[in-house]
CSV table of C-alpha atoms in Angstrom, one decimal:
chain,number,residue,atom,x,y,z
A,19,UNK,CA,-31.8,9.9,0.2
A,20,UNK,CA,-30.3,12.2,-3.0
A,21,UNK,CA,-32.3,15.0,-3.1
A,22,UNK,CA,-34.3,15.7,-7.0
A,23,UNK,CA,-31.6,16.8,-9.3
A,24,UNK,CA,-32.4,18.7,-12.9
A,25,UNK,CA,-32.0,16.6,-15.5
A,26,UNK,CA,-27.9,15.8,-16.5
A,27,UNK,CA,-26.8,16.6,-13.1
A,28,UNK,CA,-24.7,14.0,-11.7
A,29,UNK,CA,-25.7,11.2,-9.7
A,30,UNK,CA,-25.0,11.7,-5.9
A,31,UNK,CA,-23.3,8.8,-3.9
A,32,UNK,CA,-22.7,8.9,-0.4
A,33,UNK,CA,-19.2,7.6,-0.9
A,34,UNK,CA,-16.7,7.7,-4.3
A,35,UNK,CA,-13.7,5.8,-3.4
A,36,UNK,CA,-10.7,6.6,-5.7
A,37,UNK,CA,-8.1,3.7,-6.1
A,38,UNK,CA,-9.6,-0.4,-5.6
A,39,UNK,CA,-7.2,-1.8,-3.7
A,40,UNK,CA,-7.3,-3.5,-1.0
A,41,UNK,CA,-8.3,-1.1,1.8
A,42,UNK,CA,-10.9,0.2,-0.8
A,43,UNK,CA,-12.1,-3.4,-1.8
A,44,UNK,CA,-12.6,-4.1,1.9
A,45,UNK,CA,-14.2,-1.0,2.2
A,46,UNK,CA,-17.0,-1.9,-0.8
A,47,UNK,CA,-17.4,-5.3,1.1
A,48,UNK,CA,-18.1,-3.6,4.7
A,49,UNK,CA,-20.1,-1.1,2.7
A,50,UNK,CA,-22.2,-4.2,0.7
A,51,UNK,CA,-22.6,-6.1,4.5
A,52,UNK,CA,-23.9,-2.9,5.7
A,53,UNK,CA,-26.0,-2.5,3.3
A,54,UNK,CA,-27.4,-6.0,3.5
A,55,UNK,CA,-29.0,-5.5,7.1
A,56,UNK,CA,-30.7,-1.9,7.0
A,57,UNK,CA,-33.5,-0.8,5.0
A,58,UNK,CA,-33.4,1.3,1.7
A,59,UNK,CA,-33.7,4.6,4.0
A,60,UNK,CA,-30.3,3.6,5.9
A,61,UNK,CA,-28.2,1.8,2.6
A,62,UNK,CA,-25.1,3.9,2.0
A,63,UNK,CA,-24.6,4.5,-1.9
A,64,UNK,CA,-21.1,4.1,-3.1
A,65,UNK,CA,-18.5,3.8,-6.4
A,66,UNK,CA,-15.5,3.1,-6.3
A,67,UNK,CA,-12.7,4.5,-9.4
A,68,UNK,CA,-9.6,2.8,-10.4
A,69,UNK,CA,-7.3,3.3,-12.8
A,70,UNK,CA,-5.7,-0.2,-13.3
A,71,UNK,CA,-7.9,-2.2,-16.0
A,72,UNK,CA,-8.4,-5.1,-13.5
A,73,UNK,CA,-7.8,-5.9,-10.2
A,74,UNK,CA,-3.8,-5.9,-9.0
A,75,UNK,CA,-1.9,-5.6,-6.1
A,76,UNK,CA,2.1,-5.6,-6.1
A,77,UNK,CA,1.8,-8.1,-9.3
A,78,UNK,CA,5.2,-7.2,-9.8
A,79,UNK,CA,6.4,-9.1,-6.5
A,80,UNK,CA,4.7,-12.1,-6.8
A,81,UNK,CA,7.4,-14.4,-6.6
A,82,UNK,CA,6.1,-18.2,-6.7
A,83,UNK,CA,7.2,-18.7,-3.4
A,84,UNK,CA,7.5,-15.2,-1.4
A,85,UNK,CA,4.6,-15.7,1.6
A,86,UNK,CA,2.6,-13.3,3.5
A,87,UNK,CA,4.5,-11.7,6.6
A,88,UNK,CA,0.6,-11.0,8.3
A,89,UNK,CA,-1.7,-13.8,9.7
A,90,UNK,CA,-4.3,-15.4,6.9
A,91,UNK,CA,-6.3,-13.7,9.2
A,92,UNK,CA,-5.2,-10.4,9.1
A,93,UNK,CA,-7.7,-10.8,5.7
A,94,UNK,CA,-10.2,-7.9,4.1
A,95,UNK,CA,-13.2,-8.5,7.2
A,96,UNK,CA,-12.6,-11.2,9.3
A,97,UNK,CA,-10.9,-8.8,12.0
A,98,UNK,CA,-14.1,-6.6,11.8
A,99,UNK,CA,-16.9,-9.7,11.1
A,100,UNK,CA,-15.4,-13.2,11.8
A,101,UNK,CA,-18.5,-15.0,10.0
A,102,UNK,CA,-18.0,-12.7,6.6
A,103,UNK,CA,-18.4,-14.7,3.5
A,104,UNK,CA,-15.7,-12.8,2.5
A,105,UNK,CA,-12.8,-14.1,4.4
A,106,UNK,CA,-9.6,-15.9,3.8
A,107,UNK,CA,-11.1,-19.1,4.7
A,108,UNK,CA,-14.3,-19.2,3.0
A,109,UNK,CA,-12.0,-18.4,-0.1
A,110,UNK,CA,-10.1,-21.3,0.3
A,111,UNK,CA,-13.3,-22.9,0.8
A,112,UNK,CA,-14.5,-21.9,-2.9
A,113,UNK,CA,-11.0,-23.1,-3.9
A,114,UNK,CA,-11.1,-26.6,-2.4
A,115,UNK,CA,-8.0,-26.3,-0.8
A,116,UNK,CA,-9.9,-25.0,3.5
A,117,UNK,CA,-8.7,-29.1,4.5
A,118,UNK,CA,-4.9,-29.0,2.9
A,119,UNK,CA,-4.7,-25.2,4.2
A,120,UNK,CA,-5.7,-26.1,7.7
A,121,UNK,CA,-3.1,-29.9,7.5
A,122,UNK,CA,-0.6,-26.8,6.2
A,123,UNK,CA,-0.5,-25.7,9.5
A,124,UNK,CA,0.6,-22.0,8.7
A,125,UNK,CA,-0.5,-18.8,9.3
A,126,UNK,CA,1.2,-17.3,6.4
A,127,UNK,CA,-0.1,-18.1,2.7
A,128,UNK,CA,2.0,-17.8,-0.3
A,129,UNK,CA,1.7,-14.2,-1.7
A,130,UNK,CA,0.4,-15.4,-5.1
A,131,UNK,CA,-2.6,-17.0,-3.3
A,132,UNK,CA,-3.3,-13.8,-1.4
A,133,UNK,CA,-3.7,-12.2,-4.4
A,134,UNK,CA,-5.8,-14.6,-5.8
A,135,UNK,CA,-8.3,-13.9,-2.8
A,136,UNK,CA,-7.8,-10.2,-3.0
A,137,UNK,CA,-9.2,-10.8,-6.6
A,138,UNK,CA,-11.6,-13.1,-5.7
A,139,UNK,CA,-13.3,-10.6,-3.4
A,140,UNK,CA,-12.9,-7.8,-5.1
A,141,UNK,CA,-14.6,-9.7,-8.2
A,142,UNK,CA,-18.0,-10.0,-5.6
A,143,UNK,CA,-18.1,-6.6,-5.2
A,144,UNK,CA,-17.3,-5.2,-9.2
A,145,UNK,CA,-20.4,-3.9,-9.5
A,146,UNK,CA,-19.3,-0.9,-7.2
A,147,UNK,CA,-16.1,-0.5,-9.2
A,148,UNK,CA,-14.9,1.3,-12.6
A,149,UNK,CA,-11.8,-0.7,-13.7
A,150,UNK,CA,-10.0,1.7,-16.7
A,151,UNK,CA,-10.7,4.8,-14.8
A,152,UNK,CA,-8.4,7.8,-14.1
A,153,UNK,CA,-9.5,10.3,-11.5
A,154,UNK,CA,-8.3,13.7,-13.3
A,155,UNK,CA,-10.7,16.7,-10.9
A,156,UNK,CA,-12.4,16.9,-8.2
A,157,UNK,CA,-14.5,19.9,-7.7
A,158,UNK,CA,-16.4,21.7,-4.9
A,159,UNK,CA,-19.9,22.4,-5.5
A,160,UNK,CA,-21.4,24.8,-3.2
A,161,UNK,CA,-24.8,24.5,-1.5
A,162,UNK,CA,-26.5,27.0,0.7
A,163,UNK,CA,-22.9,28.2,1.4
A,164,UNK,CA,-20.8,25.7,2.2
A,165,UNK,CA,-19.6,22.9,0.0
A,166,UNK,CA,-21.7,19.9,0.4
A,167,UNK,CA,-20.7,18.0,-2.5
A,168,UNK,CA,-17.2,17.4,-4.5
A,169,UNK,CA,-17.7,16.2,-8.1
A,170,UNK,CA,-15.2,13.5,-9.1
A,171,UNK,CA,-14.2,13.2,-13.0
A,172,UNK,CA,-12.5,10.2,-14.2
A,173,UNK,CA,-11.2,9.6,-17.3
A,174,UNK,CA,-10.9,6.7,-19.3
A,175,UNK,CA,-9.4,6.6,-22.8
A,176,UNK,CA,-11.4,9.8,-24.8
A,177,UNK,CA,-14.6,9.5,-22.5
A,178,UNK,CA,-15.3,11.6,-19.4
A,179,UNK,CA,-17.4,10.5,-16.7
A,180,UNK,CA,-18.2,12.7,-13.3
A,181,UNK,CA,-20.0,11.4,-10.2
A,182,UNK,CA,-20.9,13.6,-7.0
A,183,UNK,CA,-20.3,12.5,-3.7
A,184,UNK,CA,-21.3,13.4,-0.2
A,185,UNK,CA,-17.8,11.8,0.9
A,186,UNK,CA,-14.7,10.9,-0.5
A,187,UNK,CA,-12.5,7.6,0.8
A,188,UNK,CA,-8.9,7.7,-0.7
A,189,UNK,CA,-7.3,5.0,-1.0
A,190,UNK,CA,-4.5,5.4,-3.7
A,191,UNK,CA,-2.2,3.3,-2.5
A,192,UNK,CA,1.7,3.0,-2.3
A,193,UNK,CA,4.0,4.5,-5.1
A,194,UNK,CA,7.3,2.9,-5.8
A,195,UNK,CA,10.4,5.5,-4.1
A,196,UNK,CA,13.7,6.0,-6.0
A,197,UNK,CA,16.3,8.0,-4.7
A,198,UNK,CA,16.8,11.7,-5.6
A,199,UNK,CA,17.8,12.0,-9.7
A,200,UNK,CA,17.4,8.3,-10.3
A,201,UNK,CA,14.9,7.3,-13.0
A,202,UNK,CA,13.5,4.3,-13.8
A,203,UNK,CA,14.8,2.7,-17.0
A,204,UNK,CA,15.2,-1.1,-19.1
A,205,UNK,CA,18.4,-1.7,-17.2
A,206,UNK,CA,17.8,0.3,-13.8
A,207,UNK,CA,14.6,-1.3,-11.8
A,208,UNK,CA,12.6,-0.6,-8.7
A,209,UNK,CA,11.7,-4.3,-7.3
A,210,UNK,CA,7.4,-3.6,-8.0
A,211,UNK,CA,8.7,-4.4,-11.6
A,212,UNK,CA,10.8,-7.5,-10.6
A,213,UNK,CA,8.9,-10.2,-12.4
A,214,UNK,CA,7.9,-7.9,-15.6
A,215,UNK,CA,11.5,-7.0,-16.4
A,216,UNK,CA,12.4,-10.6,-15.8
A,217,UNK,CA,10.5,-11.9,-18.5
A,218,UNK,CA,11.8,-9.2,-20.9
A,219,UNK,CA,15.5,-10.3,-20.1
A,220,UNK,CA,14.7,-14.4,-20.9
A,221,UNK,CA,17.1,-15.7,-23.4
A,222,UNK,CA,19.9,-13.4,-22.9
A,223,UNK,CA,22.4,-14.4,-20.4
A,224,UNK,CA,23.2,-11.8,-17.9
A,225,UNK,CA,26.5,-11.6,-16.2
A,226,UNK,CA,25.9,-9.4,-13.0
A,227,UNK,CA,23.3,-8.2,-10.9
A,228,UNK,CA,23.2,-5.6,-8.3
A,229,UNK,CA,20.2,-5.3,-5.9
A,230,UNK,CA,20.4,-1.7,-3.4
A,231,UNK,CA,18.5,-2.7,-0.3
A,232,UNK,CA,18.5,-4.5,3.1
A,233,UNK,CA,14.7,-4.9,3.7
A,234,UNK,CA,12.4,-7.9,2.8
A,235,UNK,CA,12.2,-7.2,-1.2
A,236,UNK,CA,15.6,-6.9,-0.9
A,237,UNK,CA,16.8,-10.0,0.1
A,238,UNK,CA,13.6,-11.9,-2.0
A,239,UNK,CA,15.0,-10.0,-5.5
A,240,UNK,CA,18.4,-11.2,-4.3
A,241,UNK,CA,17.4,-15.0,-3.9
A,242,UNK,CA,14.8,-14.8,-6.6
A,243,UNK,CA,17.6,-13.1,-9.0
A,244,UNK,CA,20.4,-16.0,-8.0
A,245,UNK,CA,18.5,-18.4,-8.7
A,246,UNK,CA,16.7,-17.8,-11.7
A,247,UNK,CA,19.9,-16.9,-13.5
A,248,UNK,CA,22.2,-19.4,-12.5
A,249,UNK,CA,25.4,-17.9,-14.7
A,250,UNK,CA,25.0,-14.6,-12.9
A,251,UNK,CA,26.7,-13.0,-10.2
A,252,UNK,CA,24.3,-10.9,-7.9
A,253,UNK,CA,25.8,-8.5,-5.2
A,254,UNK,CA,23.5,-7.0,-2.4
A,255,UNK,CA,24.5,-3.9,-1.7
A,256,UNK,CA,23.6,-2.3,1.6
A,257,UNK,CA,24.8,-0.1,4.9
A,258,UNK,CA,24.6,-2.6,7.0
A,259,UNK,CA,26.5,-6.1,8.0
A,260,UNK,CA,23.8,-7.9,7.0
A,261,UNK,CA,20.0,-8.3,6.9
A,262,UNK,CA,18.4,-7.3,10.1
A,263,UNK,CA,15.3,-10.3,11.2
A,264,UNK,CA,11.8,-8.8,11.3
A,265,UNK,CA,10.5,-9.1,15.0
A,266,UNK,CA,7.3,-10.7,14.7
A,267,UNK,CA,7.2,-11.7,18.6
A,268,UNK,CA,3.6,-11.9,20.0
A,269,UNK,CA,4.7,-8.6,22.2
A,270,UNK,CA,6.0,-6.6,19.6
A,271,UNK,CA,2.9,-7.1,17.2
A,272,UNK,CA,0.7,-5.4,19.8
A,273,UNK,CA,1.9,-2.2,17.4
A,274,UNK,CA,0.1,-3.4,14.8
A,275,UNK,CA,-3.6,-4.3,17.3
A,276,UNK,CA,-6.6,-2.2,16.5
A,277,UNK,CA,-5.9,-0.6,20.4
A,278,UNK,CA,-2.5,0.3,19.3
A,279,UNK,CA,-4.2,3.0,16.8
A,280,UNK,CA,-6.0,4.4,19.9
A,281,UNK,CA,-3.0,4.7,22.0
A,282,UNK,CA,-1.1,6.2,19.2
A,283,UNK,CA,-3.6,8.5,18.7
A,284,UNK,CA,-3.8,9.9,22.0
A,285,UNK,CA,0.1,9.8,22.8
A,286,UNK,CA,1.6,12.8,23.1
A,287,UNK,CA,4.3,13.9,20.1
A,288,UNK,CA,7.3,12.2,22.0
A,289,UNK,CA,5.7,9.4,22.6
A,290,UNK,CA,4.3,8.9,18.9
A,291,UNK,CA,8.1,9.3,17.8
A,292,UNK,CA,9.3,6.6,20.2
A,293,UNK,CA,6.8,4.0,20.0
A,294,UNK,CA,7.9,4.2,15.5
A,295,UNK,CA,11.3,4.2,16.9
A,296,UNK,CA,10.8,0.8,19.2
A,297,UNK,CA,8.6,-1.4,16.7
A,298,UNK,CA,10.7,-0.1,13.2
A,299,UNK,CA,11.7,-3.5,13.4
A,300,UNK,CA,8.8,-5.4,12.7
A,301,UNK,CA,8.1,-4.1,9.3
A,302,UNK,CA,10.8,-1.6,8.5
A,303,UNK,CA,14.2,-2.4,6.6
A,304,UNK,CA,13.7,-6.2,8.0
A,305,UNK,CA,13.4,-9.5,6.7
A,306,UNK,CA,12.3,-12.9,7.7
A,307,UNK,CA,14.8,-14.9,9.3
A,308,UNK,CA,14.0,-18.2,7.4
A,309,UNK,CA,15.1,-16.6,3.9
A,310,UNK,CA,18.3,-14.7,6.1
A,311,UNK,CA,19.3,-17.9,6.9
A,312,UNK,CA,19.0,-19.6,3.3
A,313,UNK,CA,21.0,-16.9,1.8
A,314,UNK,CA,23.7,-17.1,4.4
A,315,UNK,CA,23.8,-20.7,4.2
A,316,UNK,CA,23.9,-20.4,-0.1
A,317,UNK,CA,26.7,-17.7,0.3
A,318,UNK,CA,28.7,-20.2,2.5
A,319,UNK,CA,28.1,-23.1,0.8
A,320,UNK,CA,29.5,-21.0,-2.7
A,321,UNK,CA,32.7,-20.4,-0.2
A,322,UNK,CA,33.3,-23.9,0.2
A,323,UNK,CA,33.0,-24.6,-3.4
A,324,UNK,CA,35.1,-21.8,-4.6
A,325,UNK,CA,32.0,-20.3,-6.7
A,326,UNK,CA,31.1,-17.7,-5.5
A,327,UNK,CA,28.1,-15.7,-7.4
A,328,UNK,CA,26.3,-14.5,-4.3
A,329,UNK,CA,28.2,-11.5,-3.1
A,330,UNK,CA,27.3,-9.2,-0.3
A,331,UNK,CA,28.6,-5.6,-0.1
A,332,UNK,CA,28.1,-4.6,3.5
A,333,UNK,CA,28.4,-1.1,5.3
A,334,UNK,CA,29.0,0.5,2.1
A,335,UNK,CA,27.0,2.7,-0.4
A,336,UNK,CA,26.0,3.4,-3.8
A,337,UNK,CA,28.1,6.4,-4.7
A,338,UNK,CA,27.5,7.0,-8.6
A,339,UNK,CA,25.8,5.2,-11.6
A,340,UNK,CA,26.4,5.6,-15.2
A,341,UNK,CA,24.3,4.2,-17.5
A,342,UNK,CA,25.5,2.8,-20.9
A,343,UNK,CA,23.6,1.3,-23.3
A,344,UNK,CA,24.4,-2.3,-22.8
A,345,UNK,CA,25.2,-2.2,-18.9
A,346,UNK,CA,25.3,0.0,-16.1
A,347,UNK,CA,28.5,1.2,-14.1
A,348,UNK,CA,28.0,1.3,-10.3
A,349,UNK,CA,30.6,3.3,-8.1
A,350,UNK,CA,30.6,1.3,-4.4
A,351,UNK,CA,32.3,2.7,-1.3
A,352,UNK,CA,33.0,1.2,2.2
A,353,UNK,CA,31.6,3.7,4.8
A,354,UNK,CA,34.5,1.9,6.7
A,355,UNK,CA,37.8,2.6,4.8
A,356,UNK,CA,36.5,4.8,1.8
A,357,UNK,CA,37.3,2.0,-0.5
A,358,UNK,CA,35.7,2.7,-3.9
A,359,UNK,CA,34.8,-0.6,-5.8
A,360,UNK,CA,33.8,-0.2,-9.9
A,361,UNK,CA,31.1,-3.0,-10.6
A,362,UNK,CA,29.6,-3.4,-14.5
A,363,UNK,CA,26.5,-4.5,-14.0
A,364,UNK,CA,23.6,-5.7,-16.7
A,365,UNK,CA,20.9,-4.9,-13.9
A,366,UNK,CA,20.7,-2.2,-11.1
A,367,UNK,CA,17.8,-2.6,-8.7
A,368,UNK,CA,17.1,-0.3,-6.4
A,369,UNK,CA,14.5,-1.8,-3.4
A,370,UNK,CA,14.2,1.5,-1.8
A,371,UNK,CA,11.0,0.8,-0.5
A,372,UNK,CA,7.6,2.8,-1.6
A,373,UNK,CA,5.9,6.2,-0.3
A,374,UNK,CA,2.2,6.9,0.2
A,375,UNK,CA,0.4,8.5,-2.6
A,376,UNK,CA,-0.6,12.4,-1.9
A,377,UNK,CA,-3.8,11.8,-1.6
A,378,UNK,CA,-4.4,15.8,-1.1
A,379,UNK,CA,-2.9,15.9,-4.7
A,380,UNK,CA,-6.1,14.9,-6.3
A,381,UNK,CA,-8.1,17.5,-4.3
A,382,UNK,CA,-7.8,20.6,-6.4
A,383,UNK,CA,-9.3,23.8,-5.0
A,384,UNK,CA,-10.6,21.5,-2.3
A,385,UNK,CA,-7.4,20.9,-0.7
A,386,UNK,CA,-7.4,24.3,-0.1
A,387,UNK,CA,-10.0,23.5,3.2
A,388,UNK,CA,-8.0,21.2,4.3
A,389,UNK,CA,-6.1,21.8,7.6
A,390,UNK,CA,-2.2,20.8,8.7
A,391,UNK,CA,-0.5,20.8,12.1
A,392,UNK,CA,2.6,22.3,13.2
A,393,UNK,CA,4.7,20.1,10.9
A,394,UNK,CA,2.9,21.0,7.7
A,395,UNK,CA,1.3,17.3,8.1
A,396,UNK,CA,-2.2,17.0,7.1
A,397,UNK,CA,-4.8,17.1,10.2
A,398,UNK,CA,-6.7,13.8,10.7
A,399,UNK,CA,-9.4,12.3,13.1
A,400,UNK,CA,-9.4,9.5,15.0
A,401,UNK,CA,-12.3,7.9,12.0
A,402,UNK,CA,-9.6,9.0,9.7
A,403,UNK,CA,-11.7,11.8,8.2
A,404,UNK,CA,-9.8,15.0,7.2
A,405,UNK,CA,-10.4,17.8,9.6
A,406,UNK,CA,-11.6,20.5,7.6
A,407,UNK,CA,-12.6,23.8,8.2
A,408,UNK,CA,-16.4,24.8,8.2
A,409,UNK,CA,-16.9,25.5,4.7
A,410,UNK,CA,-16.0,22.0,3.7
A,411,UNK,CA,-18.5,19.7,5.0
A,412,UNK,CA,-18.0,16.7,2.3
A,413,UNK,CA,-16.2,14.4,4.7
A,414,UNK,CA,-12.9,13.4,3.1
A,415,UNK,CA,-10.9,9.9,4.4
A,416,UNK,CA,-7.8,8.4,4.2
A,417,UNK,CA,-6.9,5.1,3.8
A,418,UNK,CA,-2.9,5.4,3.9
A,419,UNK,CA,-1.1,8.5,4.8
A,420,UNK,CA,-2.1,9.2,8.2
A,421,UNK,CA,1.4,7.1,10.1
A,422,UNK,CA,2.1,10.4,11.9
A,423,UNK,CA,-1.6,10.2,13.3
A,424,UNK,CA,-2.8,6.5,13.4
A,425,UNK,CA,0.3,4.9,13.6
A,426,UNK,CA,2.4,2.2,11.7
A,427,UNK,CA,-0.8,0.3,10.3
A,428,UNK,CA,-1.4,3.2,8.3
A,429,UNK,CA,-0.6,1.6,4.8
A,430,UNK,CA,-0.3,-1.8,5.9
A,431,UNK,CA,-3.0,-4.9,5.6
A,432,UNK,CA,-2.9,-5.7,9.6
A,433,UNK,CA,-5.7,-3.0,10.4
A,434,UNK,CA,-7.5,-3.1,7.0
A,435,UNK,CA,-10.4,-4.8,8.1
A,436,UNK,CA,-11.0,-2.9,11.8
A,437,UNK,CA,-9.9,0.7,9.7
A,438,UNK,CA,-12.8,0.6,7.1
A,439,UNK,CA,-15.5,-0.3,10.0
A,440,UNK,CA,-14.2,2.7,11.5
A,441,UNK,CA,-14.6,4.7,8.4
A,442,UNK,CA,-18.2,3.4,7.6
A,443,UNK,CA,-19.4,4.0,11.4
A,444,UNK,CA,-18.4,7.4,10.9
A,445,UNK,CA,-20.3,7.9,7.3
A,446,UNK,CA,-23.4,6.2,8.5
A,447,UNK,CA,-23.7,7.9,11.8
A,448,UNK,CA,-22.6,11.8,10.1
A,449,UNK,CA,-25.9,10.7,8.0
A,450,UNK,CA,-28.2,10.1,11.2
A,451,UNK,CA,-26.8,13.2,12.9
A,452,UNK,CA,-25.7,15.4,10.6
A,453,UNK,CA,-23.4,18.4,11.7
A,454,UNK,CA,-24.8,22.0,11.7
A,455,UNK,CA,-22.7,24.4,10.4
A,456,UNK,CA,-22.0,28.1,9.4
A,457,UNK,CA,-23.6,29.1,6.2
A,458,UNK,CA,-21.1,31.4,4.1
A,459,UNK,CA,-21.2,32.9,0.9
A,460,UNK,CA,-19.2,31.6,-2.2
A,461,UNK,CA,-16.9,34.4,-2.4
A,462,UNK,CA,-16.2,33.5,1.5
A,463,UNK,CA,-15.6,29.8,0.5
A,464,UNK,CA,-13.2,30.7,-2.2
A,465,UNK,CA,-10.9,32.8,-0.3
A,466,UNK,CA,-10.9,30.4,2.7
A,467,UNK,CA,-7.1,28.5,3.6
């Protein structure tokens, strides 16, 4: 248990989470069941901060009828307890829909109602969470020589709050990638804002779209776009022929299996390079064939007609934008024949994918204890904890960032469930057999790298 504090010293979890998504929302749920069979003694105290002011997840993408590309089952627990009362099915089960979902016969829900169970869950488990909040430091605090604690300090609006925490779980999340020198503005989108700069646009009648991309959000912006303004012209622009099909074959998913991360792991440099090489496929720059195939046939059947508003610019590039006030100016060239085509757009979209959050960012002076390999990559064990060196004993996890360690489940919602077991095993068992180790002085601590 927390040992006595003076009074105003901050209250000591065992676990702060910062960011409540989902990796962190199945992490409060595996932390809640935990906590539900062991006595008071064993109970692992936790809070989770996030800066959102309610529960979202990609609420920009969630297209009416875009669907999951992972299994139902692939959900926040089921993977790590089957008979959870948070699953996918006992949602559905709340909702009165389990019978028409199982008659549906499909593994793959729409993405709107995933996000209605990630919100349902994550709304059982709000009492571990502060919506609104902003984590601005975290801060070592030293005890008998090394740092046992980090103080985490979240901000929301004027008001300051700091907890202390024995360990940290990060789970920050994705951030939307634009290419080098390209800002977001009203007239030049990433795709996580699809639906929100839709709405602003209603009412005016847009004469040309162009989308930048070849992978899934690609191709749903493009259909999504085409049909929801029916006087526009939208070109997809990409380096490719075409779209490339995810493979979703019952081989190739083995990359994404809880033994996968294991193997990865282990596997020597070479290996870990090939085995993102082989299975890019299944998640990287691909799409689903059913929505290849629907645009192919909609582009074809616009041939036949003679009106043609779905165009697609293939092996070629984005060679210069200019923005204007009422439009944007796009430069494209064939990597082919060098061919440069001028296209005046109303919209540029750029589905250039997303990058993990540096989670180290947040760390402050902390970061400092934190070890990298050859690479300048960031060290991480197998239970996803930080290595460290000795003065740092506050166990520090990540959930996201750690591909180059873990594999390609690193950020994705395939290993969710399996990943923050791992990460619990590892906080509860530290606590029954805590790790001895070298006592230093503070000066010692602050000088360490």
């Amino acid at each position: 248990m927390s040992p006595d504090l003076p009074d105003g010293a901050p209250v000591i979890h065992d676990l702060i989470g910062i960011g409540f998504g989902p990796s962190n929302v199945a992490m409060a749920i595996a932390l809640g069941e935990h906590n539900a069979g062991v006595g008071r003694q064993e109970a692992i105290t936790a809070h989770f901060f996030e800066q959102q002011p309610r529960f979202g997840w990609h609420r920009g993408m969630l297209i009416h009828d875009a669907t999951m590309q992972v299994s139902f089952l692939k959900d926040l627990v089921t993977l790590r307890n089957p008979s959870s009362e948070y699953s996918f099915l006992c949602y559905l089960q709340s909702k009165g829909r389990l019978i028409d979902f199982v008659n549906h016969k499909n593994l793959f829900p729409l993405r709107v109602e995933f996000h209605d169970y990630f919100e349902w869950a994550a709304a059982k488990v709000d009492d571990m969470v502060s919506y609104g909040h902003e984590v601005v430091a975290v801060r070592p605090v030293v005890r008998d020589g090394v740092i046992e604690y980090v103080d985490v300090t979240a901000r929301s609006g004027a008001e300051l709050v700091t907890h202390r925490a024995r360990n940290l779980v990060i789970g920050t999340g994705l951030r939307p990638y634009m290419p080098e020198g390209v800002d977001r503005t009203e007239r030049i989108w990433h795709t996580s804002e699809l639906l929100t700069r839709v709405e602003a646009l209603k009412g005016s009648d847009p004469s040309r779209f162009i989308v930048v991309g070849a992978g899934q959000s690609a191709a749903e912006n493009v259909a999504f776009l085409h049909r929801t303004f029916p006087g526009a012209e939208v070109c997809a622009v990409f380096s490719r022929y075409g779209y490339s099909p995810a493979d979703d074959s019952g081989f190739a998913n083995r990359i994404f299996d809880p033994a996968a991360v294991d193997a990865y792991f282990t596997a020597p440099a070479e290996t870990k390079r090939k085995l993102i090489a082989y299975h890019a496929n299944t998640n990287c720059s691909v799409v689903d064939i059913d929505l290849i195939d629907e645009l192919y046939r909609q582009a074809y059947r616009e041939k036949v007609l003679g009106t043609e508003r779905l165009r697609f610019l293939g092996v070629s590039r984005l060679t210069e934008v200019l923005e204007a006030p009422d439009k944007v100016l796009a430069t494209v060239e064939s990597l082919v024949t060098g061919e440069k085509e001028s296209l005046e757009a109303d919209v540029l979209v750029y589905a250039t994918g997303y990058r993990c959050a540096d989670g180290l960012a947040l760390l402050g002076d902390v970061a400092r204890h934190c070890l990298h390999d050859d690479e300048g990559r960031v060290r991480v064990e197998r239970d996803y904890r930080i290595t460290t060196d000795p003065a740092l004993r506050c166990g520090i996890y990540l959930q996201g960032g750690t591909e180059h360690t873990h594999g390609i489940t690193s950020s994705l919602l395939s290993n969710t469930a399996v990943r923050v077991g791992e990460i619990l095993e590892s906080i509860a068992g530290r606590r029954r057999a805590p790790v001895a180790g070298p006592r230093r002085t503070s000066d010692e601590i602050g000088s360490a790298r």
